[in-house]
Amino acid sequence: MITTVVLAVVGGVLLAVPHGQDTKVTKKPSKATASAAAPARPSAAPGEPTDGPHATATAPSARASALPPHGEGAAGDPAIQQVLESSWPADLPLDDERQLLTNGRALLRADATGLGRAKWPAVFGDSGQAVAPAFASTHFRIQAAIARRDGGLTKSVVHLVWAGTDRGGTYADGRITELFFTRIIKRGKPTWAPQPRI
C-alpha cells in the first residue's frame, strides 16, 4: 500500500513538471557531429577523439554547439570553417597553406567525383580505365578546409569537411577526409605532393 502511494506521488510529480526542465541530461554528440568538430586521423574510428598532435583541449560540447545543424546547406559552412580554424591554429607559411588547400580540394574532388583524376597519376594510376565515381559532381561541395603541419616541416595534412550525394542517392554533409602531403622538389621548385595511399 505504501509503495503504491509513493509511486502515485512520483508519477504525479513527473507529469506535472514541464518536459525538458525536469532533469539536466548531458547529451552525447552524434558521431557525425563529433567527427565534424574534430576530424579523426585515418586510424581512428569516425567520431573517436584523436590523440597526439591533432588533439585539442576544447571540450566536445563547446565545439558541437558552434556547429550548424546537419542539412543547413552552404549557410552553415562558415561556422564549420571557424571551428576547424579555432581547433588547429595556423602553423604553415601562407603560400604553402594556399597550395595545400588548392591541391587538397582538387584531390578530394577527383577522388569523390572522378573529375580530374588524370592530374594525379601517382594517386589514381594512369591506366586510363574509367572508374565509376562514388559521388555526383553536381551535388558535391567542400564545406570547409584547413592545411596544417603533420609532425614536421616536410609533412602536412589537409583536413576537409564536405557534403555529397552518393550513387545510391543518399545525401550527407559533415563528411570528413584527411589528405596527407609531403614536400618535394619538382623542376627545381618546392611543391607539395600527395602521399601514396597504403
Tab-separated table of C-alpha atoms in Angstrom:
chain	number	residue	atom	x	y	z
A	1	MET	CA	0.000	0.000	0.000
A	2	ILE	CA	2.831	2.421	0.869
A	3	THR	CA	4.642	1.524	-2.356
A	4	THR	CA	1.518	2.268	-4.383
A	5	VAL	CA	1.102	5.679	-2.737
A	6	VAL	CA	4.803	6.551	-3.295
A	7	LEU	CA	4.633	5.529	-6.963
A	8	ALA	CA	1.431	7.525	-7.458
A	9	VAL	CA	3.009	10.655	-5.943
A	10	VAL	CA	6.216	10.290	-8.002
A	11	GLY	CA	4.172	9.737	-11.173
A	12	GLY	CA	2.075	12.813	-10.451
A	13	VAL	CA	5.171	14.948	-9.901
A	14	LEU	CA	6.744	13.729	-13.155
A	15	LEU	CA	3.573	14.512	-15.088
A	16	ALA	CA	3.309	17.979	-13.522
A	17	VAL	CA	6.872	19.019	-14.424
A	18	PRO	CA	7.142	20.559	-17.959
A	19	HIS	CA	9.111	18.412	-20.431
A	20	GLY	CA	12.741	19.391	-20.925
A	21	GLN	CA	13.028	21.070	-17.490
A	22	ASP	CA	12.748	18.100	-15.162
A	23	THR	CA	16.356	16.937	-15.344
A	24	LYS	CA	19.614	18.045	-16.816
A	25	VAL	CA	20.854	15.312	-19.105
A	26	THR	CA	24.159	15.628	-20.853
A	27	LYS	CA	23.518	14.623	-24.430
A	28	LYS	CA	26.355	12.808	-26.109
A	29	PRO	CA	27.068	14.342	-29.537
A	30	SER	CA	26.327	12.138	-32.526
A	31	LYS	CA	29.237	10.551	-34.341
A	32	ALA	CA	28.764	12.864	-37.318
A	33	THR	CA	28.735	15.986	-35.131
A	34	ALA	CA	31.738	14.851	-33.133
A	35	SER	CA	33.694	13.976	-36.265
A	36	ALA	CA	32.855	17.276	-37.950
A	37	ALA	CA	34.017	19.144	-34.866
A	38	ALA	CA	37.275	17.220	-34.553
A	39	PRO	CA	38.383	15.279	-37.627
A	40	ALA	CA	39.993	11.997	-36.713
A	41	ARG	CA	43.145	10.526	-38.199
A	42	PRO	CA	42.560	7.668	-40.630
A	43	SER	CA	43.488	5.086	-37.998
A	44	ALA	CA	40.774	6.323	-35.633
A	45	ALA	CA	37.175	5.290	-35.993
A	46	PRO	CA	34.809	8.103	-37.034
A	47	GLY	CA	33.764	10.190	-34.085
A	48	GLU	CA	36.502	8.942	-31.751
A	49	PRO	CA	38.871	11.525	-30.273
A	50	THR	CA	42.345	11.746	-31.716
A	51	ASP	CA	45.407	11.569	-29.505
A	52	GLY	CA	48.665	13.239	-30.395
A	53	PRO	CA	49.430	16.469	-32.238
A	54	HIS	CA	45.899	16.868	-33.640
A	55	ALA	CA	44.116	16.581	-30.283
A	56	THR	CA	42.566	19.749	-28.908
A	57	ALA	CA	41.835	20.961	-25.416
A	58	THR	CA	38.406	22.282	-26.391
A	59	ALA	CA	35.554	20.335	-24.836
A	60	PRO	CA	33.449	18.438	-27.416
A	61	SER	CA	30.229	20.058	-26.178
A	62	ALA	CA	31.664	23.541	-26.745
A	63	ARG	CA	32.714	22.670	-30.291
A	64	ALA	CA	29.487	20.844	-31.094
A	65	SER	CA	27.390	23.830	-30.025
A	66	ALA	CA	29.276	26.032	-32.502
A	67	LEU	CA	28.443	23.725	-35.413
A	68	PRO	CA	25.363	24.273	-37.556
A	69	PRO	CA	22.736	21.524	-37.666
A	70	HIS	CA	23.076	18.902	-40.412
A	71	GLY	CA	21.249	19.876	-43.581
A	72	GLU	CA	21.880	23.603	-43.039
A	73	GLY	CA	23.370	23.877	-46.516
A	74	ALA	CA	26.016	26.362	-47.624
A	75	ALA	CA	24.832	28.842	-44.987
A	76	GLY	CA	26.383	26.654	-42.287
A	77	ASP	CA	29.778	26.276	-43.980
A	78	PRO	CA	31.419	29.392	-42.436
A	79	ALA	CA	30.674	28.070	-38.939
A	80	ILE	CA	32.355	24.755	-39.781
A	81	GLN	CA	35.353	26.633	-41.189
A	82	GLN	CA	35.589	28.663	-37.992
A	83	VAL	CA	35.529	25.523	-35.821
A	84	LEU	CA	38.347	23.980	-37.871
A	85	GLU	CA	40.470	27.126	-37.663
A	86	SER	CA	39.979	27.521	-33.917
A	87	SER	CA	40.663	23.815	-33.295
A	88	TRP	CA	44.001	23.883	-35.159
A	89	PRO	CA	45.778	27.260	-35.215
A	90	ALA	CA	47.667	28.005	-38.442
A	91	ASP	CA	51.251	26.771	-38.483
A	92	LEU	CA	52.260	26.924	-42.167
A	93	PRO	CA	53.541	29.794	-44.316
A	94	LEU	CA	50.628	31.361	-46.215
A	95	ASP	CA	51.927	30.284	-49.659
A	96	ASP	CA	52.259	26.665	-48.520
A	97	GLU	CA	48.806	26.719	-46.961
A	98	ARG	CA	47.236	28.074	-50.165
A	99	GLN	CA	48.956	25.458	-52.324
A	100	LEU	CA	47.947	22.645	-49.973
A	101	LEU	CA	44.326	23.800	-49.859
A	102	THR	CA	44.170	24.055	-53.659
A	103	ASN	CA	45.714	20.588	-54.063
A	104	GLY	CA	43.647	19.068	-51.270
A	105	ARG	CA	40.346	20.327	-52.669
A	106	ALA	CA	41.233	19.191	-56.197
A	107	LEU	CA	42.379	15.773	-54.987
A	108	LEU	CA	39.248	15.206	-52.905
A	109	ARG	CA	37.000	16.280	-55.802
A	110	ALA	CA	38.859	13.915	-58.148
A	111	ASP	CA	38.569	11.057	-55.677
A	112	ALA	CA	34.874	11.562	-54.920
A	113	THR	CA	33.537	12.543	-58.340
A	114	GLY	CA	36.117	11.134	-60.755
A	115	LEU	CA	36.708	14.560	-62.327
A	116	GLY	CA	40.377	15.478	-62.689
A	117	ARG	CA	41.907	12.130	-61.769
A	118	ALA	CA	44.354	12.351	-64.693
A	119	LYS	CA	46.139	15.170	-62.838
A	120	TRP	CA	47.008	12.752	-60.017
A	121	PRO	CA	48.564	9.639	-61.652
A	122	ALA	CA	50.616	8.876	-58.524
A	123	VAL	CA	47.379	8.563	-56.548
A	124	PHE	CA	44.928	7.101	-59.058
A	125	GLY	CA	47.277	5.437	-61.557
A	126	ASP	CA	47.444	6.205	-65.254
A	127	SER	CA	45.779	3.114	-66.704
A	128	GLY	CA	43.136	5.239	-68.450
A	129	GLN	CA	40.371	2.933	-67.272
A	130	ALA	CA	37.133	4.671	-66.382
A	131	VAL	CA	36.101	4.290	-62.764
A	132	ALA	CA	32.531	4.979	-61.729
A	133	PRO	CA	32.558	7.940	-59.327
A	134	ALA	CA	31.163	7.407	-55.858
A	135	PHE	CA	29.536	10.865	-55.714
A	136	ALA	CA	27.692	13.062	-58.188
A	137	SER	CA	29.730	16.114	-59.183
A	138	THR	CA	26.639	18.345	-59.190
A	139	HIS	CA	25.871	17.674	-55.517
A	140	PHE	CA	29.449	17.690	-54.245
A	141	ARG	CA	30.528	20.600	-52.025
A	142	ILE	CA	33.550	21.208	-49.831
A	143	GLN	CA	32.186	22.838	-46.702
A	144	ALA	CA	35.464	23.765	-45.015
A	145	ALA	CA	39.182	23.049	-45.255
A	146	ILE	CA	42.425	23.801	-43.436
A	147	ALA	CA	46.033	22.767	-44.040
A	148	ARG	CA	48.408	22.164	-41.145
A	149	ARG	CA	51.809	20.620	-40.438
A	150	ASP	CA	51.855	16.919	-39.718
A	151	GLY	CA	54.734	16.409	-37.342
A	152	GLY	CA	57.493	18.074	-39.343
A	153	LEU	CA	58.473	20.745	-41.851
A	154	THR	CA	58.167	18.406	-44.832
A	155	LYS	CA	54.836	16.785	-43.969
A	156	SER	CA	51.373	18.267	-43.881
A	157	VAL	CA	47.727	17.289	-43.677
A	158	VAL	CA	44.676	18.888	-45.248
A	159	HIS	CA	41.511	18.484	-43.164
A	160	LEU	CA	38.361	18.685	-45.313
A	161	VAL	CA	34.692	18.663	-44.372
A	162	TRP	CA	32.383	18.074	-47.321
A	163	ALA	CA	28.897	17.176	-48.498
A	164	GLY	CA	27.729	14.986	-51.337
A	165	THR	CA	25.122	12.675	-52.787
A	166	ASP	CA	26.353	9.134	-53.356
A	167	ARG	CA	25.397	6.829	-56.237
A	168	GLY	CA	22.557	5.432	-54.156
A	169	GLY	CA	21.018	8.921	-53.873
A	170	THR	CA	21.871	9.421	-50.194
A	171	TYR	CA	22.920	12.964	-49.327
A	172	ALA	CA	25.084	13.629	-46.280
A	173	ASP	CA	27.040	16.612	-45.079
A	174	GLY	CA	29.762	16.824	-42.461
A	175	ARG	CA	31.819	14.077	-44.119
A	176	ILE	CA	35.463	14.122	-43.014
A	177	THR	CA	38.559	13.464	-45.115
A	178	GLU	CA	42.224	13.974	-44.310
A	179	LEU	CA	44.763	14.047	-47.131
A	180	PHE	CA	48.483	13.846	-46.383
A	181	PHE	CA	51.196	15.603	-48.391
A	182	THR	CA	54.998	15.582	-48.481
A	183	ARG	CA	57.191	18.497	-49.547
A	184	ILE	CA	59.284	17.622	-52.601
A	185	ILE	CA	61.397	19.446	-55.168
A	186	LYS	CA	59.895	19.310	-58.662
A	187	ARG	CA	61.628	21.021	-61.592
A	188	GLY	CA	63.809	22.890	-59.133
A	189	LYS	CA	60.877	24.255	-57.126
A	190	PRO	CA	59.493	23.090	-53.781
A	191	THR	CA	55.965	21.735	-54.000
A	192	TRP	CA	53.568	19.521	-52.051
A	193	ALA	CA	52.859	16.020	-53.373
A	194	PRO	CA	50.124	13.743	-52.046
A	195	GLN	CA	51.391	10.768	-50.107
A	196	PRO	CA	50.559	7.452	-51.741
A	197	ARG	CA	47.689	5.551	-50.199
A	198	ILE	CA	48.552	2.423	-48.267
